[in-house]
């Protein structure tokens, strides 16, 4: 599999000027290619092919007086800028035709020199090289000083030079990692319920408090934003204030990313299978809890879990967002009415007392195991089947720390007679109808029958 390794680079003032020139050339080629295709569409002409576009905006443009300065930078950078444009068009067409799943992709837009983020990419054809002294040699740029935090596992296939809004430069290497990095197998499997009061609640009872990095930095960010608002537009002091605000936000983002990497690595190392709920972060970002939702960073955290599980030989699964993990009793399977967010614990008529978040995490784990078993995996079936009807989000606002709290979630003496009829027989089909359990194929039916045999003796 391919991974990215990103390191901080420190170009000299002369190298910064070369990078700025390269950023500008790549941006101009991208915009020229986009403009050529837009004009062809408006004129009713056929779609300009990739080869014809490269010939028109790079090869022939270098021979003109207006674009002669394109020859001052590496040609590979210009070709990669057009490759990005072609990829953007393909993603847009696939989204319009329905071949690409997920959110709709907008058509490519023109790039601006005022964009907060500028980037270029060098491939092996450009003959970039990591020297023995640790410097990164780029064609027509020079040898950049790199702050190496770890060694690359293999020779990189490409490197992207990125300049962020805070004025920092990074080198992002694409390397190929062997699939022999699997961790030793373990018996533990965990379900994770994500929230705001507690960032993550595990099915074993562990509660990870939400750090809320943006909230903790709000006072400093407020002061910097106030200073920025007082500066005159287009002045040098305003540009300096903009960089200060960007650096403060970058510090928050870096701290959050580092914390999520450590937590996700710990979870992957300690569990053979990890199951999370498929939250609609985009929809939650439109509510009054938008600031807290974006501060939590659920999408980036689940993405880390997914790729680390694939890298280290673990299993990863997402539970449907409509699965009623919060309202469903993890002991008997009863689905209660909707509960308000201030209800943090509740008692089931079967006699089980539940912590809201821990119960949801246990149901997420059960649903994940049921999904794996339905797909033919050799997984021991859970005690009860789990339906899918609700996203278990628990957005509460409260004071938080960075500590990890552990509580016991094992309940003794669960009464499973609530599903029995007056004759003492299990009303399984009534239960399945009440929970709307999807019976699809012989695998799930066999799972249900195994559960019946186990519980009936």
PDB file of C-alpha atoms in Angstrom, residues 183-397:
ATOM      1  CA  UNK A 183       0.835  -6.924  14.152  1.00  0.00           C
ATOM      2  CA  UNK A 184       0.563 -10.064  16.292  1.00  0.00           C
ATOM      3  CA  UNK A 185      -3.068 -11.213  16.482  1.00  0.00           C
ATOM      4  CA  UNK A 186      -5.052 -10.478  19.622  1.00  0.00           C
ATOM      5  CA  UNK A 187      -8.448 -11.654  20.835  1.00  0.00           C
ATOM      6  CA  UNK A 188      -9.963  -8.266  21.705  1.00  0.00           C
ATOM      7  CA  UNK A 189     -12.577  -6.622  19.473  1.00  0.00           C
ATOM      8  CA  UNK A 190     -13.963  -3.187  20.222  1.00  0.00           C
ATOM      9  CA  UNK A 191     -16.863  -0.984  19.209  1.00  0.00           C
ATOM     10  CA  UNK A 192     -16.458   2.778  19.400  1.00  0.00           C
ATOM     11  CA  UNK A 193     -19.175   5.347  20.052  1.00  0.00           C
ATOM     12  CA  UNK A 194     -18.042   8.861  19.128  1.00  0.00           C
ATOM     13  CA  UNK A 195     -19.385  11.910  20.916  1.00  0.00           C
ATOM     14  CA  UNK A 196     -18.632  15.413  22.162  1.00  0.00           C
ATOM     15  CA  UNK A 197     -18.581  15.117  25.950  1.00  0.00           C
ATOM     16  CA  UNK A 198     -16.375  12.056  25.575  1.00  0.00           C
ATOM     17  CA  UNK A 199     -14.523  11.880  22.291  1.00  0.00           C
ATOM     18  CA  UNK A 200     -14.702   8.086  22.196  1.00  0.00           C
ATOM     19  CA  UNK A 201     -16.412   5.514  24.392  1.00  0.00           C
ATOM     20  CA  UNK A 202     -15.221   1.935  23.888  1.00  0.00           C
ATOM     21  CA  UNK A 203     -17.337  -1.158  24.303  1.00  0.00           C
ATOM     22  CA  UNK A 204     -15.058  -2.362  27.126  1.00  0.00           C
ATOM     23  CA  UNK A 205     -16.106   0.654  29.219  1.00  0.00           C
ATOM     24  CA  UNK A 206     -13.135   2.948  28.544  1.00  0.00           C
ATOM     25  CA  UNK A 207     -14.071   6.603  28.120  1.00  0.00           C
ATOM     26  CA  UNK A 208     -11.712   9.010  26.378  1.00  0.00           C
ATOM     27  CA  UNK A 209     -12.464  12.607  27.293  1.00  0.00           C
ATOM     28  CA  UNK A 210     -12.691  15.114  24.450  1.00  0.00           C
ATOM     29  CA  UNK A 211      -9.634  17.418  24.457  1.00  0.00           C
ATOM     30  CA  UNK A 212     -11.463  20.260  22.598  1.00  0.00           C
ATOM     31  CA  UNK A 213      -8.300  21.864  21.269  1.00  0.00           C
ATOM     32  CA  UNK A 214     -10.117  24.678  19.469  1.00  0.00           C
ATOM     33  CA  UNK A 215     -12.108  25.629  22.563  1.00  0.00           C
ATOM     34  CA  UNK A 216      -8.950  25.746  24.655  1.00  0.00           C
ATOM     35  CA  UNK A 217      -7.272  28.063  22.150  1.00  0.00           C
ATOM     36  CA  UNK A 218     -10.346  30.272  21.699  1.00  0.00           C
ATOM     37  CA  UNK A 219      -9.080  33.123  23.896  1.00  0.00           C
ATOM     38  CA  UNK A 220      -5.834  33.512  21.975  1.00  0.00           C
ATOM     39  CA  UNK A 221      -7.569  33.159  18.622  1.00  0.00           C
ATOM     40  CA  UNK A 222     -10.091  35.815  19.619  1.00  0.00           C
ATOM     41  CA  UNK A 223      -7.338  38.296  20.460  1.00  0.00           C
ATOM     42  CA  UNK A 224      -5.498  37.632  17.185  1.00  0.00           C
ATOM     43  CA  UNK A 225      -8.700  37.984  15.162  1.00  0.00           C
ATOM     44  CA  UNK A 226      -9.430  41.295  16.877  1.00  0.00           C
ATOM     45  CA  UNK A 227      -5.944  42.545  16.026  1.00  0.00           C
ATOM     46  CA  UNK A 228      -6.460  41.463  12.416  1.00  0.00           C
ATOM     47  CA  UNK A 229      -9.787  43.285  12.145  1.00  0.00           C
ATOM     48  CA  UNK A 230      -8.151  46.585  13.178  1.00  0.00           C
ATOM     49  CA  UNK A 231      -5.527  46.490  10.439  1.00  0.00           C
ATOM     50  CA  UNK A 232      -6.011  48.462   7.249  1.00  0.00           C
ATOM     51  CA  UNK A 233      -6.725  46.372   4.171  1.00  0.00           C
ATOM     52  CA  UNK A 234      -3.834  45.624   1.797  1.00  0.00           C
ATOM     53  CA  UNK A 235      -1.303  46.892   4.344  1.00  0.00           C
ATOM     54  CA  UNK A 236       1.861  45.075   5.382  1.00  0.00           C
ATOM     55  CA  UNK A 237       0.738  44.917   9.011  1.00  0.00           C
ATOM     56  CA  UNK A 238      -2.474  43.208   7.942  1.00  0.00           C
ATOM     57  CA  UNK A 239      -0.445  40.585   6.067  1.00  0.00           C
ATOM     58  CA  UNK A 240       1.586  39.991   9.212  1.00  0.00           C
ATOM     59  CA  UNK A 241      -1.589  39.658  11.289  1.00  0.00           C
ATOM     60  CA  UNK A 242      -3.013  37.154   8.801  1.00  0.00           C
ATOM     61  CA  UNK A 243       0.075  34.963   9.203  1.00  0.00           C
ATOM     62  CA  UNK A 244      -0.223  35.110  13.003  1.00  0.00           C
ATOM     63  CA  UNK A 245      -3.827  33.916  12.870  1.00  0.00           C
ATOM     64  CA  UNK A 246      -2.877  31.146  10.450  1.00  0.00           C
ATOM     65  CA  UNK A 247      -0.059  29.988  12.721  1.00  0.00           C
ATOM     66  CA  UNK A 248      -2.403  29.816  15.705  1.00  0.00           C
ATOM     67  CA  UNK A 249      -4.896  27.699  13.763  1.00  0.00           C
ATOM     68  CA  UNK A 250      -2.083  25.498  12.441  1.00  0.00           C
ATOM     69  CA  UNK A 251      -0.912  24.853  15.997  1.00  0.00           C
ATOM     70  CA  UNK A 252      -4.421  23.711  16.949  1.00  0.00           C
ATOM     71  CA  UNK A 253      -4.672  21.441  13.906  1.00  0.00           C
ATOM     72  CA  UNK A 254      -1.224  19.932  14.502  1.00  0.00           C
ATOM     73  CA  UNK A 255      -1.995  19.224  18.166  1.00  0.00           C
ATOM     74  CA  UNK A 256      -5.298  17.565  17.275  1.00  0.00           C
ATOM     75  CA  UNK A 257      -3.692  15.452  14.548  1.00  0.00           C
ATOM     76  CA  UNK A 258      -0.895  14.293  16.850  1.00  0.00           C
ATOM     77  CA  UNK A 259      -3.361  13.321  19.593  1.00  0.00           C
ATOM     78  CA  UNK A 260      -5.584  11.406  17.160  1.00  0.00           C
ATOM     79  CA  UNK A 261      -2.610   9.541  15.722  1.00  0.00           C
ATOM     80  CA  UNK A 262      -1.555   8.360  19.169  1.00  0.00           C
ATOM     81  CA  UNK A 263      -5.067   7.291  20.157  1.00  0.00           C
ATOM     82  CA  UNK A 264      -5.806   5.502  16.873  1.00  0.00           C
ATOM     83  CA  UNK A 265      -2.480   3.637  16.992  1.00  0.00           C
ATOM     84  CA  UNK A 266      -3.167   2.487  20.542  1.00  0.00           C
ATOM     85  CA  UNK A 267      -6.643   1.208  19.609  1.00  0.00           C
ATOM     86  CA  UNK A 268      -5.355  -0.643  16.534  1.00  0.00           C
ATOM     87  CA  UNK A 269      -2.539  -2.295  18.485  1.00  0.00           C
ATOM     88  CA  UNK A 270      -4.815  -3.521  21.278  1.00  0.00           C
ATOM     89  CA  UNK A 271      -7.733  -4.826  19.175  1.00  0.00           C
ATOM     90  CA  UNK A 272      -8.040  -7.275  16.307  1.00  0.00           C
ATOM     91  CA  UNK A 273     -11.245  -5.686  14.974  1.00  0.00           C
ATOM     92  CA  UNK A 274     -12.532  -2.125  15.323  1.00  0.00           C
ATOM     93  CA  UNK A 275     -16.090  -1.012  14.569  1.00  0.00           C
ATOM     94  CA  UNK A 276     -17.305   2.588  14.423  1.00  0.00           C
ATOM     95  CA  UNK A 277     -20.561   4.269  13.522  1.00  0.00           C
ATOM     96  CA  UNK A 278     -20.864   5.942  10.128  1.00  0.00           C
ATOM     97  CA  UNK A 279     -21.677   9.489  11.218  1.00  0.00           C
ATOM     98  CA  UNK A 280     -22.945  12.156   8.829  1.00  0.00           C
ATOM     99  CA  UNK A 281     -20.400  14.792   9.802  1.00  0.00           C
ATOM    100  CA  UNK A 282     -21.489  17.110   6.983  1.00  0.00           C
ATOM    101  CA  UNK A 283     -25.059  17.180   8.264  1.00  0.00           C
ATOM    102  CA  UNK A 284     -24.007  17.613  11.889  1.00  0.00           C
ATOM    103  CA  UNK A 285     -21.770  20.475  10.770  1.00  0.00           C
ATOM    104  CA  UNK A 286     -24.878  22.458   9.805  1.00  0.00           C
ATOM    105  CA  UNK A 287     -26.408  22.360  13.276  1.00  0.00           C
ATOM    106  CA  UNK A 288     -25.840  24.576  16.301  1.00  0.00           C
ATOM    107  CA  UNK A 289     -23.147  22.119  17.377  1.00  0.00           C
ATOM    108  CA  UNK A 290     -21.081  22.753  14.241  1.00  0.00           C
ATOM    109  CA  UNK A 291     -18.100  24.275  16.030  1.00  0.00           C
ATOM    110  CA  UNK A 292     -17.846  21.387  18.492  1.00  0.00           C
ATOM    111  CA  UNK A 293     -18.339  18.796  15.745  1.00  0.00           C
ATOM    112  CA  UNK A 294     -15.526  20.203  13.620  1.00  0.00           C
ATOM    113  CA  UNK A 295     -13.331  20.596  16.690  1.00  0.00           C
ATOM    114  CA  UNK A 296     -13.748  16.876  17.464  1.00  0.00           C
ATOM    115  CA  UNK A 297     -12.463  15.748  14.057  1.00  0.00           C
ATOM    116  CA  UNK A 298     -14.377  12.464  13.849  1.00  0.00           C
ATOM    117  CA  UNK A 299     -13.815  11.997  10.115  1.00  0.00           C
ATOM    118  CA  UNK A 300     -10.030  12.285  10.332  1.00  0.00           C
ATOM    119  CA  UNK A 301      -9.937   9.935  13.325  1.00  0.00           C
ATOM    120  CA  UNK A 302     -12.000   7.199  11.642  1.00  0.00           C
ATOM    121  CA  UNK A 303      -9.869   7.627   8.513  1.00  0.00           C
ATOM    122  CA  UNK A 304      -6.763   6.966  10.595  1.00  0.00           C
ATOM    123  CA  UNK A 305      -8.334   3.865  12.078  1.00  0.00           C
ATOM    124  CA  UNK A 306      -9.283   2.582   8.634  1.00  0.00           C
ATOM    125  CA  UNK A 307      -5.897   2.902   6.951  1.00  0.00           C
ATOM    126  CA  UNK A 308      -3.965   1.710  10.013  1.00  0.00           C
ATOM    127  CA  UNK A 309      -6.179  -1.359  10.241  1.00  0.00           C
ATOM    128  CA  UNK A 310      -5.468  -2.158   6.590  1.00  0.00           C
ATOM    129  CA  UNK A 311      -1.747  -1.604   7.116  1.00  0.00           C
ATOM    130  CA  UNK A 312      -1.349  -3.742  10.227  1.00  0.00           C
ATOM    131  CA  UNK A 313      -3.698  -6.594   9.329  1.00  0.00           C
ATOM    132  CA  UNK A 314      -6.644  -5.600  11.507  1.00  0.00           C
ATOM    133  CA  UNK A 315     -10.358  -5.594  10.636  1.00  0.00           C
ATOM    134  CA  UNK A 316     -12.301  -2.356  10.382  1.00  0.00           C
ATOM    135  CA  UNK A 317     -16.027  -1.875   9.873  1.00  0.00           C
ATOM    136  CA  UNK A 318     -18.554   0.941   9.776  1.00  0.00           C
ATOM    137  CA  UNK A 319     -22.031   0.512  11.215  1.00  0.00           C
ATOM    138  CA  UNK A 320     -24.959   2.098   9.404  1.00  0.00           C
ATOM    139  CA  UNK A 321     -25.743   5.590  10.641  1.00  0.00           C
ATOM    140  CA  UNK A 322     -29.435   4.695  11.103  1.00  0.00           C
ATOM    141  CA  UNK A 323     -28.669   1.825  13.467  1.00  0.00           C
ATOM    142  CA  UNK A 324     -30.397   2.584  16.855  1.00  0.00           C
ATOM    143  CA  UNK A 325     -27.300   2.081  18.961  1.00  0.00           C
ATOM    144  CA  UNK A 326     -28.433   4.532  21.649  1.00  0.00           C
ATOM    145  CA  UNK A 327     -32.028   3.379  22.118  1.00  0.00           C
ATOM    146  CA  UNK A 328     -31.387  -0.357  21.834  1.00  0.00           C
ATOM    147  CA  UNK A 329     -30.734  -2.405  24.972  1.00  0.00           C
ATOM    148  CA  UNK A 330     -27.494  -4.327  24.574  1.00  0.00           C
ATOM    149  CA  UNK A 331     -28.797  -7.027  26.949  1.00  0.00           C
ATOM    150  CA  UNK A 332     -32.217  -7.938  25.525  1.00  0.00           C
ATOM    151  CA  UNK A 333     -32.433  -6.077  22.222  1.00  0.00           C
ATOM    152  CA  UNK A 334     -35.433  -3.945  23.130  1.00  0.00           C
ATOM    153  CA  UNK A 335     -35.644  -0.630  21.247  1.00  0.00           C
ATOM    154  CA  UNK A 336     -36.966   2.214  23.379  1.00  0.00           C
ATOM    155  CA  UNK A 337     -38.382   5.567  22.405  1.00  0.00           C
ATOM    156  CA  UNK A 338     -36.113   8.428  21.452  1.00  0.00           C
ATOM    157  CA  UNK A 339     -34.254   9.954  24.364  1.00  0.00           C
ATOM    158  CA  UNK A 340     -33.154  13.536  24.819  1.00  0.00           C
ATOM    159  CA  UNK A 341     -29.467  14.309  25.000  1.00  0.00           C
ATOM    160  CA  UNK A 342     -29.552  15.077  28.725  1.00  0.00           C
ATOM    161  CA  UNK A 343     -30.439  11.438  29.496  1.00  0.00           C
ATOM    162  CA  UNK A 344     -27.036   9.885  30.148  1.00  0.00           C
ATOM    163  CA  UNK A 345     -28.238   6.624  31.743  1.00  0.00           C
ATOM    164  CA  UNK A 346     -31.426   4.604  31.575  1.00  0.00           C
ATOM    165  CA  UNK A 347     -32.953   1.362  32.811  1.00  0.00           C
ATOM    166  CA  UNK A 348     -34.444  -1.270  30.538  1.00  0.00           C
ATOM    167  CA  UNK A 349     -37.619  -3.186  31.528  1.00  0.00           C
ATOM    168  CA  UNK A 350     -35.512  -6.362  31.369  1.00  0.00           C
ATOM    169  CA  UNK A 351     -33.663  -5.149  34.466  1.00  0.00           C
ATOM    170  CA  UNK A 352     -30.418  -3.963  32.857  1.00  0.00           C
ATOM    171  CA  UNK A 353     -29.060  -0.527  33.774  1.00  0.00           C
ATOM    172  CA  UNK A 354     -27.168   1.174  30.973  1.00  0.00           C
ATOM    173  CA  UNK A 355     -24.790   4.028  30.581  1.00  0.00           C
ATOM    174  CA  UNK A 356     -25.948   5.711  27.382  1.00  0.00           C
ATOM    175  CA  UNK A 357     -22.583   5.853  25.615  1.00  0.00           C
ATOM    176  CA  UNK A 358     -21.273   2.484  26.793  1.00  0.00           C
ATOM    177  CA  UNK A 359     -24.493   0.791  25.715  1.00  0.00           C
ATOM    178  CA  UNK A 360     -24.196   2.404  22.274  1.00  0.00           C
ATOM    179  CA  UNK A 361     -20.592   1.228  21.941  1.00  0.00           C
ATOM    180  CA  UNK A 362     -21.588  -2.349  22.818  1.00  0.00           C
ATOM    181  CA  UNK A 363     -24.365  -2.242  20.227  1.00  0.00           C
ATOM    182  CA  UNK A 364     -21.946  -0.906  17.604  1.00  0.00           C
ATOM    183  CA  UNK A 365     -19.622  -3.819  18.310  1.00  0.00           C
ATOM    184  CA  UNK A 366     -22.500  -6.324  18.047  1.00  0.00           C
ATOM    185  CA  UNK A 367     -23.675  -4.831  14.766  1.00  0.00           C
ATOM    186  CA  UNK A 368     -20.156  -4.902  13.368  1.00  0.00           C
ATOM    187  CA  UNK A 369     -19.769  -8.567  14.258  1.00  0.00           C
ATOM    188  CA  UNK A 370     -23.120  -9.332  12.640  1.00  0.00           C
ATOM    189  CA  UNK A 371     -22.027  -7.589   9.433  1.00  0.00           C
ATOM    190  CA  UNK A 372     -18.800  -9.559   9.278  1.00  0.00           C
ATOM    191  CA  UNK A 373     -20.616 -12.825   9.889  1.00  0.00           C
ATOM    192  CA  UNK A 374     -23.185 -11.988   7.182  1.00  0.00           C
ATOM    193  CA  UNK A 375     -20.343 -11.490   4.705  1.00  0.00           C
ATOM    194  CA  UNK A 376     -19.031 -14.970   5.431  1.00  0.00           C
ATOM    195  CA  UNK A 377     -16.264 -14.150   7.892  1.00  0.00           C
ATOM    196  CA  UNK A 378     -15.466 -16.744  10.537  1.00  0.00           C
ATOM    197  CA  UNK A 379     -16.575 -14.690  13.492  1.00  0.00           C
ATOM    198  CA  UNK A 380     -18.377 -16.043  16.531  1.00  0.00           C
ATOM    199  CA  UNK A 381     -21.939 -14.630  16.390  1.00  0.00           C
ATOM    200  CA  UNK A 382     -22.938 -12.069  18.951  1.00  0.00           C
ATOM    201  CA  UNK A 383     -25.501 -12.785  21.637  1.00  0.00           C
ATOM    202  CA  UNK A 384     -28.328 -10.918  19.913  1.00  0.00           C
ATOM    203  CA  UNK A 385     -28.793  -9.521  16.409  1.00  0.00           C
ATOM    204  CA  UNK A 386     -28.633  -5.760  16.044  1.00  0.00           C
ATOM    205  CA  UNK A 387     -30.915  -3.651  13.879  1.00  0.00           C
ATOM    206  CA  UNK A 388     -29.853  -0.549  11.958  1.00  0.00           C
ATOM    207  CA  UNK A 389     -31.952   2.530  12.372  1.00  0.00           C
ATOM    208  CA  UNK A 390     -30.176   5.354  14.177  1.00  0.00           C
ATOM    209  CA  UNK A 391     -26.851   7.150  14.266  1.00  0.00           C
ATOM    210  CA  UNK A 392     -25.648   7.084  17.849  1.00  0.00           C
ATOM    211  CA  UNK A 393     -24.397  10.639  18.244  1.00  0.00           C
ATOM    212  CA  UNK A 394     -24.294  12.154  21.679  1.00  0.00           C
ATOM    213  CA  UNK A 395     -23.420  15.849  21.269  1.00  0.00           C
ATOM    214  CA  UNK A 396     -23.199  17.333  24.747  1.00  0.00           C
ATOM    215  CA  UNK A 397     -21.161  20.300  25.892  1.00  0.00           C
TER     216      UNK A 397
END
